[in-house]
């Protein structure tokens, strides 16, 4: 290892947007002579990239800060930094509360990270920076062309922030308003990933990607469906996905894109949150159960076999047993491939925090267990229905369990471990032979070109 190199370790909490930001942080710090390390305690700089979406996520930060106290105090040249959503929410308070912390930087401050780290190294100041950037000052930080990339899949950020203000959710407060990355920049980044890094599949990333340029977009900039089509046209790219879709903003142009462009994969993460109209209204989701179901049916008509996944909240204030059972019946109707399910968690500053009729914690946990049991049954049934099919699989690498086997994903994003002989990034046909709890097993169809 280069002796004048300094080492940085980033701990990421929360969603894909945060992982994406963590990658950008590592890239930004490279020109300062920092290289990433997986060994936290040997690092010169530790960054905790935080999440505040549920209370548990908050608590994780404080226990980690406690554990890092000794590391920080052992060597005065070390730097301890907190970024991400808790940093944005708490700002200077966090710096005051934790004396061994050097830097608190908000979610719009990524581009300034190298400067702040340099200042701290030189002058040992303590810094809190949580201002919002104006639209024309915000930097989406393109992936650096020279970075090393592994694998065949990449995330590409297309927007930041959220304007929806669901009553339970802290994200709009900690990530700020929606800003859309220019389409040309997105297309150029995907092209670079394909041409230089051999990426074959991209996931376009944002809190509500279907809102891209929908209301406040600049003139001449495409809406989401058009952006998908432009990205899909890139030669050498096999597959396009996106995350997360917002049901209210699904319109005919998206259905049409699914109809005409088969590089757009038949898999959408489209959270419903609840199956009860009463709760959906209190959540301010902007759609009703019936409209959600109609839109999902229309998407499945546009692309038969489309698989859907969802996020669900149980125990929202005022949720009765009957409301909860409506969520269960919606799950049975949609048949999600999988869901992320959460017990409602009160977040400071959100509207729902002051809603009456909070559901007892024990009841929230009980509903969560019930919901997860229903989903496990649906997930297993859907996997079993794949047995006997021959599916197109994008090869990701050797199987984690058995290195003699390969691992890849079907268009519906299901993981398959299979016997075969192919290269990473190949698209191959695989006979699905067996279904496990979460994954499939199969054998590659080898065509002898004799
Ligand atoms: N933008 C995405 C969600 C981002 S947050 C969307 O609207 O679909 C990820 C998930 O966390 C949400 O979908 C929701 O299910 C859950 N979540 C958000 N706030 C929560 C809270 N206060 N309590 C419990 N779960 C919450
Ligand atoms: Fe939160 Fe709603 Fe925005 Fe999703 S759409 S990030 S749940 S406010
Ligand atoms: Fe968490 Fe912030 Fe993502 S609160 S879920 S890391 S946007």
PDB file of N, CA and C in Angstrom, residues 272-368:
ATOM      1  N   UNK A 272     -47.286   0.367  -2.411  1.00  0.00           N
ATOM      2  CA  UNK A 272     -48.684   0.764  -2.216  1.00  0.00           C
ATOM      3  C   UNK A 272     -48.893   1.316  -0.807  1.00  0.00           C
ATOM      4  N   UNK A 273     -48.118   0.834   0.151  1.00  0.00           N
ATOM      5  CA  UNK A 273     -48.151   1.249   1.580  1.00  0.00           C
ATOM      6  C   UNK A 273     -49.342   0.680   2.348  1.00  0.00           C
ATOM      7  N   UNK A 274     -50.559   0.782   1.778  1.00  0.00           N
ATOM      8  CA  UNK A 274     -51.736   0.241   2.480  1.00  0.00           C
ATOM      9  C   UNK A 274     -52.798  -0.135   1.459  1.00  0.00           C
ATOM     10  N   UNK A 275     -53.664  -1.072   1.844  1.00  0.00           N
ATOM     11  CA  UNK A 275     -54.759  -1.467   0.955  1.00  0.00           C
ATOM     12  C   UNK A 275     -56.075  -0.811   1.327  1.00  0.00           C
ATOM     13  N   UNK A 276     -56.052   0.068   2.328  1.00  0.00           N
ATOM     14  CA  UNK A 276     -57.291   0.692   2.803  1.00  0.00           C
ATOM     15  C   UNK A 276     -57.375   2.148   2.337  1.00  0.00           C
ATOM     16  N   UNK A 277     -58.474   2.498   1.710  1.00  0.00           N
ATOM     17  CA  UNK A 277     -58.645   3.873   1.219  1.00  0.00           C
ATOM     18  C   UNK A 277     -58.553   4.909   2.332  1.00  0.00           C
ATOM     19  N   UNK A 278     -59.132   4.550   3.474  1.00  0.00           N
ATOM     20  CA  UNK A 278     -59.113   5.472   4.599  1.00  0.00           C
ATOM     21  C   UNK A 278     -57.672   5.787   5.014  1.00  0.00           C
ATOM     22  N   UNK A 279     -56.853   4.746   5.108  1.00  0.00           N
ATOM     23  CA  UNK A 279     -55.452   4.933   5.512  1.00  0.00           C
ATOM     24  C   UNK A 279     -54.661   5.624   4.404  1.00  0.00           C
ATOM     25  N   UNK A 280     -54.918   5.242   3.162  1.00  0.00           N
ATOM     26  CA  UNK A 280     -54.199   5.887   2.043  1.00  0.00           C
ATOM     27  C   UNK A 280     -54.448   7.389   2.041  1.00  0.00           C
ATOM     28  N   UNK A 281     -55.708   7.764   2.362  1.00  0.00           N
ATOM     29  CA  UNK A 281     -56.025   9.189   2.399  1.00  0.00           C
ATOM     30  C   UNK A 281     -55.262   9.864   3.541  1.00  0.00           C
ATOM     31  N   UNK A 282     -55.243   9.216   4.687  1.00  0.00           N
ATOM     32  CA  UNK A 282     -54.520   9.816   5.818  1.00  0.00           C
ATOM     33  C   UNK A 282     -53.011   9.867   5.569  1.00  0.00           C
ATOM     34  N   UNK A 283     -52.537   8.958   4.727  1.00  0.00           N
ATOM     35  CA  UNK A 283     -51.108   8.962   4.384  1.00  0.00           C
ATOM     36  C   UNK A 283     -50.777  10.011   3.327  1.00  0.00           C
ATOM     37  N   UNK A 284     -51.816  10.593   2.702  1.00  0.00           N
ATOM     38  CA  UNK A 284     -51.614  11.555   1.607  1.00  0.00           C
ATOM     39  C   UNK A 284     -50.912  10.933   0.405  1.00  0.00           C
ATOM     40  N   UNK A 285     -51.254   9.680   0.099  1.00  0.00           N
ATOM     41  CA  UNK A 285     -50.592   9.032  -1.028  1.00  0.00           C
ATOM     42  C   UNK A 285     -51.138   9.501  -2.375  1.00  0.00           C
ATOM     43  N   UNK A 286     -52.349  10.051  -2.396  1.00  0.00           N
ATOM     44  CA  UNK A 286     -52.839  10.624  -3.653  1.00  0.00           C
ATOM     45  C   UNK A 286     -53.481   9.617  -4.599  1.00  0.00           C
ATOM     46  N   UNK A 287     -53.729   8.378  -4.151  1.00  0.00           N
ATOM     47  CA  UNK A 287     -54.467   7.413  -4.983  1.00  0.00           C
ATOM     48  C   UNK A 287     -55.318   6.562  -4.063  1.00  0.00           C
ATOM     49  N   UNK A 288     -56.308   5.890  -4.686  1.00  0.00           N
ATOM     50  CA  UNK A 288     -57.127   4.966  -3.919  1.00  0.00           C
ATOM     51  C   UNK A 288     -56.756   3.537  -4.283  1.00  0.00           C
ATOM     52  N   UNK A 289     -57.195   2.608  -3.473  1.00  0.00           N
ATOM     53  CA  UNK A 289     -56.920   1.199  -3.733  1.00  0.00           C
ATOM     54  C   UNK A 289     -57.289   0.809  -5.166  1.00  0.00           C
ATOM     55  N   UNK A 290     -58.504   1.216  -5.575  1.00  0.00           N
ATOM     56  CA  UNK A 290     -58.986   0.797  -6.896  1.00  0.00           C
ATOM     57  C   UNK A 290     -58.116   1.374  -8.014  1.00  0.00           C
ATOM     58  N   UNK A 291     -57.684   2.644  -7.875  1.00  0.00           N
ATOM     59  CA  UNK A 291     -56.861   3.213  -8.949  1.00  0.00           C
ATOM     60  C   UNK A 291     -55.491   2.526  -8.977  1.00  0.00           C
ATOM     61  N   UNK A 292     -54.966   2.216  -7.805  1.00  0.00           N
ATOM     62  CA  UNK A 292     -53.691   1.484  -7.774  1.00  0.00           C
ATOM     63  C   UNK A 292     -53.843   0.163  -8.520  1.00  0.00           C
ATOM     64  N   UNK A 293     -54.895  -0.573  -8.180  1.00  0.00           N
ATOM     65  CA  UNK A 293     -55.082  -1.888  -8.805  1.00  0.00           C
ATOM     66  C   UNK A 293     -55.293  -1.761 -10.316  1.00  0.00           C
ATOM     67  N   UNK A 294     -56.041  -0.727 -10.722  1.00  0.00           N
ATOM     68  CA  UNK A 294     -56.242  -0.517 -12.166  1.00  0.00           C
ATOM     69  C   UNK A 294     -54.922  -0.254 -12.871  1.00  0.00           C
ATOM     70  N   UNK A 295     -54.101   0.592 -12.254  1.00  0.00           N
ATOM     71  CA  UNK A 295     -52.818   0.916 -12.893  1.00  0.00           C
ATOM     72  C   UNK A 295     -51.913  -0.306 -12.982  1.00  0.00           C
ATOM     73  N   UNK A 296     -51.895  -1.115 -11.933  1.00  0.00           N
ATOM     74  CA  UNK A 296     -51.052  -2.318 -11.973  1.00  0.00           C
ATOM     75  C   UNK A 296     -51.574  -3.293 -13.032  1.00  0.00           C
ATOM     76  N   UNK A 297     -52.910  -3.387 -13.148  1.00  0.00           N
ATOM     77  CA  UNK A 297     -53.490  -4.262 -14.177  1.00  0.00           C
ATOM     78  C   UNK A 297     -53.125  -3.753 -15.568  1.00  0.00           C
ATOM     79  N   UNK A 298     -53.152  -2.429 -15.744  1.00  0.00           N
ATOM     80  CA  UNK A 298     -52.809  -1.859 -17.052  1.00  0.00           C
ATOM     81  C   UNK A 298     -51.339  -2.135 -17.388  1.00  0.00           C
ATOM     82  N   UNK A 299     -50.464  -2.029 -16.378  1.00  0.00           N
ATOM     83  CA  UNK A 299     -49.047  -2.330 -16.611  1.00  0.00           C
ATOM     84  C   UNK A 299     -48.866  -3.807 -16.984  1.00  0.00           C
ATOM     85  N   UNK A 300     -49.645  -4.666 -16.312  1.00  0.00           N
ATOM     86  CA  UNK A 300     -49.513  -6.093 -16.624  1.00  0.00           C
ATOM     87  C   UNK A 300     -50.120  -6.427 -17.981  1.00  0.00           C
ATOM     88  N   UNK A 301     -51.088  -5.641 -18.400  1.00  0.00           N
ATOM     89  CA  UNK A 301     -51.635  -5.846 -19.746  1.00  0.00           C
ATOM     90  C   UNK A 301     -50.603  -5.398 -20.782  1.00  0.00           C
ATOM     91  N   UNK A 302     -49.885  -4.315 -20.454  1.00  0.00           N
ATOM     92  CA  UNK A 302     -48.857  -3.818 -21.370  1.00  0.00           C
ATOM     93  C   UNK A 302     -47.674  -4.787 -21.435  1.00  0.00           C
ATOM     94  N   UNK A 303     -47.393  -5.455 -20.322  1.00  0.00           N
ATOM     95  CA  UNK A 303     -46.275  -6.409 -20.291  1.00  0.00           C
ATOM     96  C   UNK A 303     -46.684  -7.636 -19.489  1.00  0.00           C
ATOM     97  N   UNK A 304     -47.245  -8.616 -20.184  1.00  0.00           N
ATOM     98  CA  UNK A 304     -47.674  -9.828 -19.484  1.00  0.00           C
ATOM     99  C   UNK A 304     -46.511 -10.454 -18.706  1.00  0.00           C
ATOM    100  N   UNK A 305     -46.802 -10.943 -17.520  1.00  0.00           N
ATOM    101  CA  UNK A 305     -45.775 -11.577 -16.703  1.00  0.00           C
ATOM    102  C   UNK A 305     -45.026 -10.589 -15.821  1.00  0.00           C
ATOM    103  N   UNK A 306     -45.409  -9.315 -15.880  1.00  0.00           N
ATOM    104  CA  UNK A 306     -44.757  -8.283 -15.069  1.00  0.00           C
ATOM    105  C   UNK A 306     -44.770  -8.668 -13.592  1.00  0.00           C
ATOM    106  N   UNK A 307     -43.619  -8.586 -12.952  1.00  0.00           N
ATOM    107  CA  UNK A 307     -43.608  -8.860 -11.518  1.00  0.00           C
ATOM    108  C   UNK A 307     -43.537  -7.538 -10.750  1.00  0.00           C
ATOM    109  N   UNK A 308     -44.222  -7.510  -9.629  1.00  0.00           N
ATOM    110  CA  UNK A 308     -44.312  -6.288  -8.831  1.00  0.00           C
ATOM    111  C   UNK A 308     -43.804  -6.545  -7.425  1.00  0.00           C
ATOM    112  N   UNK A 309     -43.150  -5.529  -6.859  1.00  0.00           N
ATOM    113  CA  UNK A 309     -42.792  -5.585  -5.444  1.00  0.00           C
ATOM    114  C   UNK A 309     -43.306  -4.307  -4.793  1.00  0.00           C
ATOM    115  N   UNK A 310     -43.313  -4.287  -3.452  1.00  0.00           N
ATOM    116  CA  UNK A 310     -43.979  -3.177  -2.772  1.00  0.00           C
ATOM    117  C   UNK A 310     -43.338  -2.897  -1.415  1.00  0.00           C
ATOM    118  N   UNK A 311     -43.641  -1.722  -0.905  1.00  0.00           N
ATOM    119  CA  UNK A 311     -43.380  -1.407   0.504  1.00  0.00           C
ATOM    120  C   UNK A 311     -44.736  -1.311   1.186  1.00  0.00           C
ATOM    121  N   UNK A 312     -44.818  -1.794   2.418  1.00  0.00           N
ATOM    122  CA  UNK A 312     -46.075  -1.766   3.157  1.00  0.00           C
ATOM    123  C   UNK A 312     -45.826  -1.309   4.583  1.00  0.00           C
ATOM    124  N   UNK A 313     -46.729  -0.477   5.074  1.00  0.00           N
ATOM    125  CA  UNK A 313     -46.632  -0.025   6.466  1.00  0.00           C
ATOM    126  C   UNK A 313     -47.821  -0.571   7.237  1.00  0.00           C
ATOM    127  N   UNK A 314     -47.567  -1.209   8.382  1.00  0.00           N
ATOM    128  CA  UNK A 314     -48.679  -1.629   9.250  1.00  0.00           C
ATOM    129  C   UNK A 314     -48.660  -0.795  10.522  1.00  0.00           C
ATOM    130  N   UNK A 315     -49.855  -0.593  11.086  1.00  0.00           N
ATOM    131  CA  UNK A 315     -49.944   0.121  12.352  1.00  0.00           C
ATOM    132  C   UNK A 315     -49.872   1.620  12.218  1.00  0.00           C
ATOM    133  N   UNK A 316     -50.217   2.145  11.037  1.00  0.00           N
ATOM    134  CA  UNK A 316     -50.339   3.596  10.877  1.00  0.00           C
ATOM    135  C   UNK A 316     -51.425   4.080  11.845  1.00  0.00           C
ATOM    136  N   UNK A 317     -51.306   5.323  12.369  1.00  0.00           N
ATOM    137  CA  UNK A 317     -52.314   5.787  13.339  1.00  0.00           C
ATOM    138  C   UNK A 317     -53.742   5.594  12.826  1.00  0.00           C
ATOM    139  N   UNK A 318     -54.569   5.003  13.644  1.00  0.00           N
ATOM    140  CA  UNK A 318     -55.967   4.808  13.265  1.00  0.00           C
ATOM    141  C   UNK A 318     -56.221   3.550  12.461  1.00  0.00           C
ATOM    142  N   UNK A 319     -55.166   2.790  12.132  1.00  0.00           N
ATOM    143  CA  UNK A 319     -55.378   1.567  11.341  1.00  0.00           C
ATOM    144  C   UNK A 319     -56.115   0.517  12.168  1.00  0.00           C
ATOM    145  N   UNK A 320     -57.316   0.147  11.729  1.00  0.00           N
ATOM    146  CA  UNK A 320     -58.095  -0.878  12.430  1.00  0.00           C
ATOM    147  C   UNK A 320     -57.730  -2.250  11.872  1.00  0.00           C
ATOM    148  N   UNK A 321     -58.220  -3.271  12.548  1.00  0.00           N
ATOM    149  CA  UNK A 321     -58.034  -4.634  12.062  1.00  0.00           C
ATOM    150  C   UNK A 321     -58.583  -4.745  10.632  1.00  0.00           C
ATOM    151  N   UNK A 322     -59.717  -4.108  10.396  1.00  0.00           N
ATOM    152  CA  UNK A 322     -60.322  -4.165   9.064  1.00  0.00           C
ATOM    153  C   UNK A 322     -59.435  -3.487   8.011  1.00  0.00           C
ATOM    154  N   UNK A 323     -58.866  -2.313   8.335  1.00  0.00           N
ATOM    155  CA  UNK A 323     -57.945  -1.651   7.398  1.00  0.00           C
ATOM    156  C   UNK A 323     -56.781  -2.576   7.080  1.00  0.00           C
ATOM    157  N   UNK A 324     -56.244  -3.176   8.139  1.00  0.00           N
ATOM    158  CA  UNK A 324     -55.091  -4.064   7.961  1.00  0.00           C
ATOM    159  C   UNK A 324     -55.456  -5.229   7.044  1.00  0.00           C
ATOM    160  N   UNK A 325     -56.636  -5.809   7.254  1.00  0.00           N
ATOM    161  CA  UNK A 325     -57.038  -6.948   6.422  1.00  0.00           C
ATOM    162  C   UNK A 325     -57.228  -6.537   4.963  1.00  0.00           C
ATOM    163  N   UNK A 326     -57.529  -5.264   4.747  1.00  0.00           N
ATOM    164  CA  UNK A 326     -57.614  -4.793   3.361  1.00  0.00           C
ATOM    165  C   UNK A 326     -56.232  -4.755   2.707  1.00  0.00           C
ATOM    166  N   UNK A 327     -55.208  -4.473   3.506  1.00  0.00           N
ATOM    167  CA  UNK A 327     -53.834  -4.556   2.977  1.00  0.00           C
ATOM    168  C   UNK A 327     -53.524  -6.002   2.602  1.00  0.00           C
ATOM    169  N   UNK A 328     -53.912  -6.921   3.486  1.00  0.00           N
ATOM    170  CA  UNK A 328     -53.675  -8.341   3.197  1.00  0.00           C
ATOM    171  C   UNK A 328     -54.411  -8.754   1.918  1.00  0.00           C
ATOM    172  N   UNK A 329     -55.648  -8.312   1.776  1.00  0.00           N
ATOM    173  CA  UNK A 329     -56.395  -8.744   0.586  1.00  0.00           C
ATOM    174  C   UNK A 329     -55.811  -8.121  -0.681  1.00  0.00           C
ATOM    175  N   UNK A 330     -55.281  -6.903  -0.565  1.00  0.00           N
ATOM    176  CA  UNK A 330     -54.622  -6.304  -1.728  1.00  0.00           C
ATOM    177  C   UNK A 330     -53.381  -7.112  -2.127  1.00  0.00           C
ATOM    178  N   UNK A 331     -52.641  -7.553  -1.113  1.00  0.00           N
ATOM    179  CA  UNK A 331     -51.456  -8.369  -1.410  1.00  0.00           C
ATOM    180  C   UNK A 331     -51.841  -9.660  -2.150  1.00  0.00           C
ATOM    181  N   UNK A 332     -52.941 -10.265  -1.693  1.00  0.00           N
ATOM    182  CA  UNK A 332     -53.399 -11.508  -2.330  1.00  0.00           C
ATOM    183  C   UNK A 332     -53.817 -11.232  -3.774  1.00  0.00           C
ATOM    184  N   UNK A 333     -54.396 -10.045  -3.985  1.00  0.00           N
ATOM    185  CA  UNK A 333     -54.872  -9.706  -5.319  1.00  0.00           C
ATOM    186  C   UNK A 333     -53.709  -9.417  -6.274  1.00  0.00           C
ATOM    187  N   UNK A 334     -52.752  -8.605  -5.810  1.00  0.00           N
ATOM    188  CA  UNK A 334     -51.630  -8.227  -6.681  1.00  0.00           C
ATOM    189  C   UNK A 334     -50.647  -9.383  -6.839  1.00  0.00           C
ATOM    190  N   UNK A 335     -50.455 -10.149  -5.795  1.00  0.00           N
ATOM    191  CA  UNK A 335     -49.428 -11.200  -5.744  1.00  0.00           C
ATOM    192  C   UNK A 335     -48.047 -10.601  -6.017  1.00  0.00           C
ATOM    193  N   UNK A 336     -47.559  -9.838  -5.058  1.00  0.00           N
ATOM    194  CA  UNK A 336     -46.210  -9.282  -5.155  1.00  0.00           C
ATOM    195  C   UNK A 336     -45.178 -10.395  -5.105  1.00  0.00           C
ATOM    196  N   UNK A 337     -44.094 -10.180  -5.840  1.00  0.00           N
ATOM    197  CA  UNK A 337     -42.965 -11.109  -5.751  1.00  0.00           C
ATOM    198  C   UNK A 337     -42.371 -11.094  -4.358  1.00  0.00           C
ATOM    199  N   UNK A 338     -42.217  -9.888  -3.832  1.00  0.00           N
ATOM    200  CA  UNK A 338     -41.721  -9.740  -2.468  1.00  0.00           C
ATOM    201  C   UNK A 338     -42.134  -8.364  -1.992  1.00  0.00           C
ATOM    202  N   UNK A 339     -42.080  -8.156  -0.692  1.00  0.00           N
ATOM    203  CA  UNK A 339     -42.400  -6.830  -0.155  1.00  0.00           C
ATOM    204  C   UNK A 339     -41.414  -6.470   0.949  1.00  0.00           C
ATOM    205  N   UNK A 340     -41.225  -5.180   1.134  1.00  0.00           N
ATOM    206  CA  UNK A 340     -40.544  -4.676   2.321  1.00  0.00           C
ATOM    207  C   UNK A 340     -41.650  -4.188   3.241  1.00  0.00           C
ATOM    208  N   UNK A 341     -41.721  -4.752   4.425  1.00  0.00           N
ATOM    209  CA  UNK A 341     -42.828  -4.400   5.316  1.00  0.00           C
ATOM    210  C   UNK A 341     -42.277  -3.735   6.570  1.00  0.00           C
ATOM    211  N   UNK A 342     -42.983  -2.722   7.028  1.00  0.00           N
ATOM    212  CA  UNK A 342     -42.492  -1.941   8.167  1.00  0.00           C
ATOM    213  C   UNK A 342     -43.606  -1.695   9.168  1.00  0.00           C
ATOM    214  N   UNK A 343     -43.259  -1.748  10.456  1.00  0.00           N
ATOM    215  CA  UNK A 343     -44.169  -1.255  11.484  1.00  0.00           C
ATOM    216  C   UNK A 343     -44.053   0.261  11.467  1.00  0.00           C
ATOM    217  N   UNK A 344     -45.179   0.945  11.473  1.00  0.00           N
ATOM    218  CA  UNK A 344     -45.167   2.401  11.452  1.00  0.00           C
ATOM    219  C   UNK A 344     -44.293   2.931  12.587  1.00  0.00           C
ATOM    220  N   UNK A 345     -43.494   3.949  12.259  1.00  0.00           N
ATOM    221  CA  UNK A 345     -42.585   4.541  13.242  1.00  0.00           C
ATOM    222  C   UNK A 345     -42.784   6.060  13.220  1.00  0.00           C
ATOM    223  N   UNK A 346     -43.083   6.654  14.371  1.00  0.00           N
ATOM    224  CA  UNK A 346     -43.325   8.097  14.442  1.00  0.00           C
ATOM    225  C   UNK A 346     -42.051   8.853  14.113  1.00  0.00           C
ATOM    226  N   UNK A 347     -42.122   9.784  13.191  1.00  0.00           N
ATOM    227  CA  UNK A 347     -40.954  10.592  12.852  1.00  0.00           C
ATOM    228  C   UNK A 347     -41.181  12.048  13.225  1.00  0.00           C
ATOM    229  N   UNK A 348     -40.205  12.646  13.906  1.00  0.00           N
ATOM    230  CA  UNK A 348     -40.367  14.023  14.357  1.00  0.00           C
ATOM    231  C   UNK A 348     -40.551  14.990  13.188  1.00  0.00           C
ATOM    232  N   UNK A 349     -41.539  15.857  13.314  1.00  0.00           N
ATOM    233  CA  UNK A 349     -41.740  16.887  12.293  1.00  0.00           C
ATOM    234  C   UNK A 349     -42.697  16.483  11.183  1.00  0.00           C
ATOM    235  N   UNK A 350     -43.067  15.196  11.133  1.00  0.00           N
ATOM    236  CA  UNK A 350     -44.020  14.782  10.089  1.00  0.00           C
ATOM    237  C   UNK A 350     -45.447  15.026  10.581  1.00  0.00           C
ATOM    238  N   UNK A 351     -46.388  15.104   9.644  1.00  0.00           N
ATOM    239  CA  UNK A 351     -47.759  15.375  10.042  1.00  0.00           C
ATOM    240  C   UNK A 351     -48.359  14.230  10.845  1.00  0.00           C
ATOM    241  N   UNK A 352     -48.055  13.011  10.469  1.00  0.00           N
ATOM    242  CA  UNK A 352     -48.671  11.861  11.135  1.00  0.00           C
ATOM    243  C   UNK A 352     -48.241  11.739  12.595  1.00  0.00           C
ATOM    244  N   UNK A 353     -47.144  12.403  12.931  1.00  0.00           N
ATOM    245  CA  UNK A 353     -46.657  12.338  14.316  1.00  0.00           C
ATOM    246  C   UNK A 353     -47.744  12.784  15.303  1.00  0.00           C
ATOM    247  N   UNK A 354     -48.591  13.722  14.858  1.00  0.00           N
ATOM    248  CA  UNK A 354     -49.612  14.238  15.774  1.00  0.00           C
ATOM    249  C   UNK A 354     -50.978  13.579  15.551  1.00  0.00           C
ATOM    250  N   UNK A 355     -51.045  12.560  14.692  1.00  0.00           N
ATOM    251  CA  UNK A 355     -52.334  11.902  14.461  1.00  0.00           C
ATOM    252  C   UNK A 355     -52.766  11.104  15.691  1.00  0.00           C
ATOM    253  N   UNK A 356     -54.080  11.092  15.906  1.00  0.00           N
ATOM    254  CA  UNK A 356     -54.630  10.373  17.067  1.00  0.00           C
ATOM    255  C   UNK A 356     -54.665   8.866  16.807  1.00  0.00           C
ATOM    256  N   UNK A 357     -55.065   8.127  17.831  1.00  0.00           N
ATOM    257  CA  UNK A 357     -55.313   6.684  17.736  1.00  0.00           C
ATOM    258  C   UNK A 357     -54.092   5.887  17.319  1.00  0.00           C
ATOM    259  N   UNK A 358     -52.973   6.138  17.985  1.00  0.00           N
ATOM    260  CA  UNK A 358     -51.799   5.369  17.613  1.00  0.00           C
ATOM    261  C   UNK A 358     -52.025   3.899  17.982  1.00  0.00           C
ATOM    262  N   UNK A 359     -51.506   3.035  17.135  1.00  0.00           N
ATOM    263  CA  UNK A 359     -51.689   1.592  17.323  1.00  0.00           C
ATOM    264  C   UNK A 359     -50.601   1.095  18.281  1.00  0.00           C
ATOM    265  N   UNK A 360     -50.970   0.311  19.306  1.00  0.00           N
ATOM    266  CA  UNK A 360     -49.953  -0.168  20.257  1.00  0.00           C
ATOM    267  C   UNK A 360     -48.827  -0.929  19.546  1.00  0.00           C
ATOM    268  N   UNK A 361     -47.605  -0.757  20.058  1.00  0.00           N
ATOM    269  CA  UNK A 361     -46.442  -1.393  19.424  1.00  0.00           C
ATOM    270  C   UNK A 361     -46.627  -2.895  19.262  1.00  0.00           C
ATOM    271  N   UNK A 362     -47.199  -3.535  20.284  1.00  0.00           N
ATOM    272  CA  UNK A 362     -47.354  -4.991  20.212  1.00  0.00           C
ATOM    273  C   UNK A 362     -48.277  -5.367  19.057  1.00  0.00           C
ATOM    274  N   UNK A 363     -49.306  -4.547  18.834  1.00  0.00           N
ATOM    275  CA  UNK A 363     -50.234  -4.815  17.733  1.00  0.00           C
ATOM    276  C   UNK A 363     -49.531  -4.595  16.381  1.00  0.00           C
ATOM    277  N   UNK A 364     -48.692  -3.571  16.299  1.00  0.00           N
ATOM    278  CA  UNK A 364     -47.934  -3.335  15.055  1.00  0.00           C
ATOM    279  C   UNK A 364     -47.076  -4.570  14.729  1.00  0.00           C
ATOM    280  N   UNK A 365     -46.408  -5.075  15.776  1.00  0.00           N
ATOM    281  CA  UNK A 365     -45.534  -6.237  15.547  1.00  0.00           C
ATOM    282  C   UNK A 365     -46.337  -7.452  15.119  1.00  0.00           C
ATOM    283  N   UNK A 366     -47.509  -7.622  15.746  1.00  0.00           N
ATOM    284  CA  UNK A 366     -48.359  -8.766  15.420  1.00  0.00           C
ATOM    285  C   UNK A 366     -48.804  -8.697  13.954  1.00  0.00           C
ATOM    286  N   UNK A 367     -49.211  -7.516  13.519  1.00  0.00           N
ATOM    287  CA  UNK A 367     -49.654  -7.360  12.130  1.00  0.00           C
ATOM    288  C   UNK A 367     -48.501  -7.608  11.152  1.00  0.00           C
ATOM    289  N   UNK A 368     -47.316  -7.172  11.559  1.00  0.00           N
ATOM    290  CA  UNK A 368     -46.142  -7.378  10.705  1.00  0.00           C
ATOM    291  C   UNK A 368     -45.871  -8.872  10.509  1.00  0.00           C
TER     292      UNK A 368
END
